mmCIF file of C-alpha atoms and ligand atoms in Angstrom:
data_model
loop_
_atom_site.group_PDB
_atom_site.id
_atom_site.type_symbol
_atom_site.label_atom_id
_atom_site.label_comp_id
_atom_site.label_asym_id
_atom_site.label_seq_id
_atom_site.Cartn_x
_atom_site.Cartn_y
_atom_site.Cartn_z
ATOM 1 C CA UNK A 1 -20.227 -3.224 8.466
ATOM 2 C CA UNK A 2 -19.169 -6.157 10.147
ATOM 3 C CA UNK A 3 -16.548 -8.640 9.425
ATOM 4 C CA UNK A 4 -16.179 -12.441 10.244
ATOM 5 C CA UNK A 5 -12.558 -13.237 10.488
ATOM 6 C CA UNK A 6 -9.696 -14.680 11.755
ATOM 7 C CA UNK A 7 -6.126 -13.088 12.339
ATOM 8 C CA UNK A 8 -4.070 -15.963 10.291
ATOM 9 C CA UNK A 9 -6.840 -16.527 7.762
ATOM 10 C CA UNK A 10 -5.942 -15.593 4.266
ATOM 11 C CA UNK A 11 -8.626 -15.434 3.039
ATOM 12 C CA UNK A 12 -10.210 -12.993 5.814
ATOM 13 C CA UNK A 13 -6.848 -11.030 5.420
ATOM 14 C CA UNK A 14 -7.997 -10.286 1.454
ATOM 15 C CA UNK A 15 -11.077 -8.796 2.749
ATOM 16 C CA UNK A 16 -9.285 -6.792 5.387
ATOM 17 C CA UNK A 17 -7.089 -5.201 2.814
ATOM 18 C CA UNK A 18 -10.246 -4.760 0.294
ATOM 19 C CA UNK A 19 -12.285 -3.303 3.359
ATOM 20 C CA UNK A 20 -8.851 -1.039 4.466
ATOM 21 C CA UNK A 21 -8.370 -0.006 0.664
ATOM 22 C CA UNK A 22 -11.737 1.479 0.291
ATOM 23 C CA UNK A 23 -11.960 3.295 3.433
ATOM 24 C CA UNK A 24 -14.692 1.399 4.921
ATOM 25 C CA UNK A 25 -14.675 0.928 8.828
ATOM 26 C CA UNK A 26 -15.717 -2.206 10.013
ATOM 27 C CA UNK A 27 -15.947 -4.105 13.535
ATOM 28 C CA UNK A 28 -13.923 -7.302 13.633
ATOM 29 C CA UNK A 29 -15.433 -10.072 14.754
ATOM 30 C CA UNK A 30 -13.456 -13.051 15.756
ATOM 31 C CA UNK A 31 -13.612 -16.330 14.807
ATOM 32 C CA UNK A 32 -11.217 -18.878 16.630
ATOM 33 C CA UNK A 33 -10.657 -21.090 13.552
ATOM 34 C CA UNK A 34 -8.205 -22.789 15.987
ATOM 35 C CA UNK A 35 -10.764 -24.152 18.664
ATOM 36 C CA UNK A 36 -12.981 -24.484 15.588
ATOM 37 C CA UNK A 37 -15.493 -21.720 16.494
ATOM 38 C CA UNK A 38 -15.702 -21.796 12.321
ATOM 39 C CA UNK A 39 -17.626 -25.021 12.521
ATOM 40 C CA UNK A 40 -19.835 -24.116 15.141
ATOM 41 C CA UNK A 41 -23.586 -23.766 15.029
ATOM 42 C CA UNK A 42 -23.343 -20.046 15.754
ATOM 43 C CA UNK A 43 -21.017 -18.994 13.089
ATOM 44 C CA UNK A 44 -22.789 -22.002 10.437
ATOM 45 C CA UNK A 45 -25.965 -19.676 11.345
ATOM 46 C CA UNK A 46 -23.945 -17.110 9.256
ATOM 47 C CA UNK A 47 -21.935 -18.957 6.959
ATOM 48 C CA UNK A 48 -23.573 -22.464 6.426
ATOM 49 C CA UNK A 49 -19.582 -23.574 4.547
ATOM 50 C CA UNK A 50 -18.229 -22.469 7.580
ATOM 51 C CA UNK A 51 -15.057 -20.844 6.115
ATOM 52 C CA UNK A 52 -14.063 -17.631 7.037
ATOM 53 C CA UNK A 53 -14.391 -14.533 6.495
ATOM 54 C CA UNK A 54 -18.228 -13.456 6.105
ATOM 55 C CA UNK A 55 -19.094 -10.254 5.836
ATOM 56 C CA UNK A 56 -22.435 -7.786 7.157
ATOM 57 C CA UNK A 57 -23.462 -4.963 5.684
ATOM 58 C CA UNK A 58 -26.979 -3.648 6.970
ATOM 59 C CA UNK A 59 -29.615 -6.713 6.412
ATOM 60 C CA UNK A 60 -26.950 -8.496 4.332
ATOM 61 C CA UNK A 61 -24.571 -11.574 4.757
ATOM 62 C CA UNK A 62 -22.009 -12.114 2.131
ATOM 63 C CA UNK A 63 -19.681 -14.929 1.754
ATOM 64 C CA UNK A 64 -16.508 -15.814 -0.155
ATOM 65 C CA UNK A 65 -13.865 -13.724 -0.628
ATOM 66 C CA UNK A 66 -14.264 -12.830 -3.922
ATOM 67 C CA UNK A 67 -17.929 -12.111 -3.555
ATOM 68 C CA UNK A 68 -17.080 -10.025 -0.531
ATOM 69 C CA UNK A 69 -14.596 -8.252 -2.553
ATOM 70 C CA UNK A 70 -16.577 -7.486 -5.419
ATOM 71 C CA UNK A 71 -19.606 -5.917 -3.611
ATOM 72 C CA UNK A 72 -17.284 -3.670 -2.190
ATOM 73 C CA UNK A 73 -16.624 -2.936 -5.562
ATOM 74 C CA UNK A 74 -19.830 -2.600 -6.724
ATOM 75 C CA UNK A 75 -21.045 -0.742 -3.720
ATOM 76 C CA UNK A 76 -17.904 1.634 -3.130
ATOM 77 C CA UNK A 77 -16.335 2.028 -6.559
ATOM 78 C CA UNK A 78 -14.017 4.685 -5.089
ATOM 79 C CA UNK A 79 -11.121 3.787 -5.093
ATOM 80 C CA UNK A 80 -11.526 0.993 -7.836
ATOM 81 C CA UNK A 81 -9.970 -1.935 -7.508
ATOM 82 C CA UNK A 82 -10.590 -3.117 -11.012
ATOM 83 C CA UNK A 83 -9.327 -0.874 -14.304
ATOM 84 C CA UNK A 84 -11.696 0.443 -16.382
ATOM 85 C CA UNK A 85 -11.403 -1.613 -19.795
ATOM 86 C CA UNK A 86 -12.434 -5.034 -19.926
ATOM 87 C CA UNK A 87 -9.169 -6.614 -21.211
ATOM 88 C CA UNK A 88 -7.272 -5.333 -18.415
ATOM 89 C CA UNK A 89 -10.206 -6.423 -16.139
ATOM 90 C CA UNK A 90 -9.897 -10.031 -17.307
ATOM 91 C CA UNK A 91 -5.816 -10.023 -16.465
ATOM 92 C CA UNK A 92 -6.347 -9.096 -13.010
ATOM 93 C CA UNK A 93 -9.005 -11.044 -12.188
ATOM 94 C CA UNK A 94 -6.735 -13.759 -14.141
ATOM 95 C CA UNK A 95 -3.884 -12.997 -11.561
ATOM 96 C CA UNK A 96 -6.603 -12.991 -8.187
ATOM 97 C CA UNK A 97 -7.715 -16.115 -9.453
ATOM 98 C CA UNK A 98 -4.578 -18.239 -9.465
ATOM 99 C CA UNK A 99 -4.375 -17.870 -5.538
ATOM 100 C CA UNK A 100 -7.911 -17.909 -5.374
ATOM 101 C CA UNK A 101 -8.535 -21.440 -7.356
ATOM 102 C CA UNK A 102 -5.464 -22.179 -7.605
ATOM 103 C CA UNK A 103 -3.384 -22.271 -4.754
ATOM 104 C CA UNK A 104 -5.103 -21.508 -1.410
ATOM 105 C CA UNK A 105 -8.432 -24.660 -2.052
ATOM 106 C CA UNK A 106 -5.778 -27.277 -2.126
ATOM 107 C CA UNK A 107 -3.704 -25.317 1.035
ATOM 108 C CA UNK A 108 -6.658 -24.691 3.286
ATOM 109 C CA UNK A 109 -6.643 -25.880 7.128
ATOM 110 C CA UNK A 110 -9.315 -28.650 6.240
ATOM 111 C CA UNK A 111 -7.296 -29.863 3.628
ATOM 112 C CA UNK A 112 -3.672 -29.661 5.486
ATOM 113 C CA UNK A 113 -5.154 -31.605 8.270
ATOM 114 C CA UNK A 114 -6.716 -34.162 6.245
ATOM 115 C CA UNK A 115 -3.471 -34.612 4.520
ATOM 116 C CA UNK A 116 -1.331 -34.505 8.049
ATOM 117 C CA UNK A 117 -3.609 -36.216 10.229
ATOM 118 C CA UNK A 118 -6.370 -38.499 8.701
ATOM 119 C CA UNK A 119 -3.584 -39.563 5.995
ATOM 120 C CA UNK A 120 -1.023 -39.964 8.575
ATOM 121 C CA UNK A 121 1.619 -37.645 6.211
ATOM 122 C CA UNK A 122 2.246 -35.668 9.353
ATOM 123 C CA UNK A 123 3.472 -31.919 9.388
ATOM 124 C CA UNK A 124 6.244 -32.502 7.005
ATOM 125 C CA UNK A 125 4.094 -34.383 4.909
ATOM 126 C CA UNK A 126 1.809 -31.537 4.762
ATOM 127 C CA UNK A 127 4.727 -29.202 4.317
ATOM 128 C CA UNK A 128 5.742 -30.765 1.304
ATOM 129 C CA UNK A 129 1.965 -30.750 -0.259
ATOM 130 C CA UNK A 130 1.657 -26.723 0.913
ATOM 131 C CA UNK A 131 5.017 -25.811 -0.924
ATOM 132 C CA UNK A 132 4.352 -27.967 -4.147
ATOM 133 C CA UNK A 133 0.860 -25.884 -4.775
ATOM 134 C CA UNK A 134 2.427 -22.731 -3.813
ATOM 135 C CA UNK A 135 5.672 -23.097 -6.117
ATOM 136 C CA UNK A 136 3.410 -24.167 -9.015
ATOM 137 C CA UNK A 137 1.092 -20.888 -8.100
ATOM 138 C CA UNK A 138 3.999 -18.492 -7.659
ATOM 139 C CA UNK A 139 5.632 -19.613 -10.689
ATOM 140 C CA UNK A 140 2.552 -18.535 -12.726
ATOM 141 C CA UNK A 141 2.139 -15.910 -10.915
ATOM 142 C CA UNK A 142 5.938 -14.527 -11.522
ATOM 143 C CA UNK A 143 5.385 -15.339 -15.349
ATOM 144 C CA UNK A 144 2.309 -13.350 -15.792
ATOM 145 C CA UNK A 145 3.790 -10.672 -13.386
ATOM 146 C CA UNK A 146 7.587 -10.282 -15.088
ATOM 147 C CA UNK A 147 8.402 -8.778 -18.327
ATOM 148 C CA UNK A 148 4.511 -7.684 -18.675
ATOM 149 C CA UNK A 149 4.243 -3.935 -19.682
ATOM 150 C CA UNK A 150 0.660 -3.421 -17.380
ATOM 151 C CA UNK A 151 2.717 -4.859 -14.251
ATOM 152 C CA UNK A 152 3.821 -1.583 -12.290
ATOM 153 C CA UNK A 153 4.742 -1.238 -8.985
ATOM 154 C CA UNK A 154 1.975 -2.934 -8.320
ATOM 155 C CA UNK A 155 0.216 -6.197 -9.997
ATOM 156 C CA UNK A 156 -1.122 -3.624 -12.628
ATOM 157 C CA UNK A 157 -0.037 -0.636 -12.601
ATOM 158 C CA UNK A 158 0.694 1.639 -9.889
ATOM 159 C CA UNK A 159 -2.038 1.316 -8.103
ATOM 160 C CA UNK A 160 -3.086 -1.805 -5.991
ATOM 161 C CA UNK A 161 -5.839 -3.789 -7.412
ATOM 162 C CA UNK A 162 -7.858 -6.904 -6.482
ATOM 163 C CA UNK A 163 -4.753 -8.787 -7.549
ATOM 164 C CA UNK A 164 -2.592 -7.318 -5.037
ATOM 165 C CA UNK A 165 -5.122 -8.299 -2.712
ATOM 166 C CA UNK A 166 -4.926 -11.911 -3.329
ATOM 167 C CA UNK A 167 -1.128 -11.989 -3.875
ATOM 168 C CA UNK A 168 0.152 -10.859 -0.294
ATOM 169 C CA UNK A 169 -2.164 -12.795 1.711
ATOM 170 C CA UNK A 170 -1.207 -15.743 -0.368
ATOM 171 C CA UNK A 171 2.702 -14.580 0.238
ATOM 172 C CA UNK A 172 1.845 -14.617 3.631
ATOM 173 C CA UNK A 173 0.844 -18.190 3.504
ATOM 174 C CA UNK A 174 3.926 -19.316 1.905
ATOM 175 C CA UNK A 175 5.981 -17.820 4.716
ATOM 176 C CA UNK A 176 3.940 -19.441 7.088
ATOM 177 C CA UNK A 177 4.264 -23.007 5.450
ATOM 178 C CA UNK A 178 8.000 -22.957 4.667
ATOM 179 C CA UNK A 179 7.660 -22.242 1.256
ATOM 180 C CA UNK A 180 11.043 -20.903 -0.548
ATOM 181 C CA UNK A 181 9.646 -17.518 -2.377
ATOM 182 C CA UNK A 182 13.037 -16.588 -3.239
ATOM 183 C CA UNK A 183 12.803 -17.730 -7.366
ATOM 184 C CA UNK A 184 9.656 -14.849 -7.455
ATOM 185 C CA UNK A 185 11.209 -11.653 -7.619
ATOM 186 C CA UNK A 186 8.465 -10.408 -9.248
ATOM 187 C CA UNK A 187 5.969 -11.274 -6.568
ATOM 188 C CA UNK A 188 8.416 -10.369 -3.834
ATOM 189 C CA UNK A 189 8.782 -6.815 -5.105
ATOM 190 C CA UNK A 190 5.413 -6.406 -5.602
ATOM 191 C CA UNK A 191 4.396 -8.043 -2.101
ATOM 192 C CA UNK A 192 6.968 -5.497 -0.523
ATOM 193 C CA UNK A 193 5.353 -2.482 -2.015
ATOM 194 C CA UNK A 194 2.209 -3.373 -1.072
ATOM 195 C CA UNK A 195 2.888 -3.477 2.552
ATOM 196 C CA UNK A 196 4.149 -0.097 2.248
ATOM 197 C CA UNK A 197 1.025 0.571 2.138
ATOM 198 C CA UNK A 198 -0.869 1.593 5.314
ATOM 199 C CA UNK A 199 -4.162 -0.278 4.206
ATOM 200 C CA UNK A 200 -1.959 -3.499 3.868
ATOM 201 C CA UNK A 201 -0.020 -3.546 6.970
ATOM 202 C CA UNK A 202 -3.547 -2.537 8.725
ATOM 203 C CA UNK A 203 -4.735 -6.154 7.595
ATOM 204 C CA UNK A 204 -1.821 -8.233 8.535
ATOM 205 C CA UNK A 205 -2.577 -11.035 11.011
ATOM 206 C CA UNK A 206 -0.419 -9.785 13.414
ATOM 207 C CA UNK A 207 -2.173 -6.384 13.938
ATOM 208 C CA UNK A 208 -5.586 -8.302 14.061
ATOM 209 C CA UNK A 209 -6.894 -7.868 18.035
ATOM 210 C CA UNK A 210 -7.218 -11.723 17.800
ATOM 211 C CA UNK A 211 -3.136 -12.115 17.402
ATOM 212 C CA UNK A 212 -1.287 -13.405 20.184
ATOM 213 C CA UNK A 213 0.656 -10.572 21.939
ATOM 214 C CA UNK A 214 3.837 -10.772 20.070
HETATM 215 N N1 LIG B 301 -12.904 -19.505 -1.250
HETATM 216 C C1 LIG B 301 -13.139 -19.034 0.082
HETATM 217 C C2 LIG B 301 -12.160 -19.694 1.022
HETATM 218 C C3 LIG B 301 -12.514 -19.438 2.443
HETATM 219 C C4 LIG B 301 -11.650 -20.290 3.354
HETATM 220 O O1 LIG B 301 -11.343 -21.432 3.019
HETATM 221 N N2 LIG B 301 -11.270 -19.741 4.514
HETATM 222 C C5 LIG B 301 -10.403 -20.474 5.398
HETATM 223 C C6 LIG B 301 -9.509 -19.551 6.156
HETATM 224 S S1 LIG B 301 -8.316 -18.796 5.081
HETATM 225 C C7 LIG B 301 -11.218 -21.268 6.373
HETATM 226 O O2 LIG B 301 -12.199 -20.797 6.890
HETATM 227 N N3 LIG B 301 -10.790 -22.509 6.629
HETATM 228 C C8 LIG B 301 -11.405 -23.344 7.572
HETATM 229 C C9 LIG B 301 -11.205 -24.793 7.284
HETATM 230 O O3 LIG B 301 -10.508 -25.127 6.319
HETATM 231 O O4 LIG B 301 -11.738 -25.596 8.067
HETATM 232 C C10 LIG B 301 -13.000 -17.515 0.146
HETATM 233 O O5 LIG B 301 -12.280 -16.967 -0.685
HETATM 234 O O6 LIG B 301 -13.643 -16.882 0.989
#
């Protein structure tokens, strides 16, 4: 199995965790999104949207996170990632989604340097946009999360599930964009326990061998 990635991408850092949950080794390939090795012929050869991550296993390329994520599922369904009954399915998914759809598309490096550079808003300009999404995100998040009997120490439950793996990347973001998460408890708390978790703090950006040397 090899992964497509790239240390601060959040994306690439929900299929790290997936990948890290279910025990599945994997050789990291780098992709400078930085010098824009992303949008270069060799990695469009693999992903034609040229977004990271992308992920090989055997003959087969997958893209997108959530595809990724969910033929790990399909493939490896120990340890799940997903409960069992469909109701509870659909309210984790429902929590993945919101950074998924929600938040990250309209937070993505294409889109924050449209809105600094080719709109002339600058860095704080794009600041402001970044933290706007996010708040409107983590306040849905922190309503679906609080006062909801399924939410455990985890997203649902006790266990970490697909929506843990969307949440801390996306918490991750947030730090890196200035974004105040101090009205989420919730998501705090949950973000917290989750990098007690070897398989989480495996997949954080700064423990990718692509990180600067801190
Ligand atoms: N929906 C996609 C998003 C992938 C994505 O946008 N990845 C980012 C890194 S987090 C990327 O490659 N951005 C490059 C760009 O915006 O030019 C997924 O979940 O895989």
């Amino acid at each position: 199995v090899k992964l497509y990635s790239y240390f601060v991408s959040s994306a690439s850092y929900r299929a790290r965790i997936a990948l890290n949950l279910k025990g599945i080794e994997y050789e990291y390939v780098s992709i400078d999104a930085n010098k824009g090795e992303h949008l270069a012929a060799e990695y469009l050869a693999v992903n034609p949207q040229g977004l990271l991550p992308a992920l090989v296993d055997g003959d087969n390329t997958l893209t997108q996170s959530l595809a990724i994520i969910e033929y790990l599922e399909e493939t490896r369904p120990d340890p799940p990632l997903l409960p069992a009954d469909p109701v509870e399915r659909a309210r984790v998914r429902a929590l993945a989604l919101v950074p998924a759809c929600e938040m990250h598309p309209v937070n993505n490096r294409r889109v924050r340097n449209y809105i600094a550079e080719d709109l002339g808003h600058g860095r704080d300009g794009m600041i402001s946009w970044v933290g706007r999404w996010n708040a409107r995100g983590f306040e849905t998040l922190e309503a679906m999360l609080s006062g909801n009997p399924h939410t455990g120490v985890f997203c649902h439950g006790d266990r970490p599930t697909l929506a843990d793996v969307y949440l801390v990347p996306q918490v991750d973001v947030a730090r890196r964009f200035e974004t105040d998460v101090s009205p989420y408890p919730t998501v705090l708390r949950i973000a917290e326990a989750c990098l007690e978790l070897p398989e989480f703090q495996a997949a954080k950006p700064e423990n990718q061998p692509d990180a600067p040397p801190s």
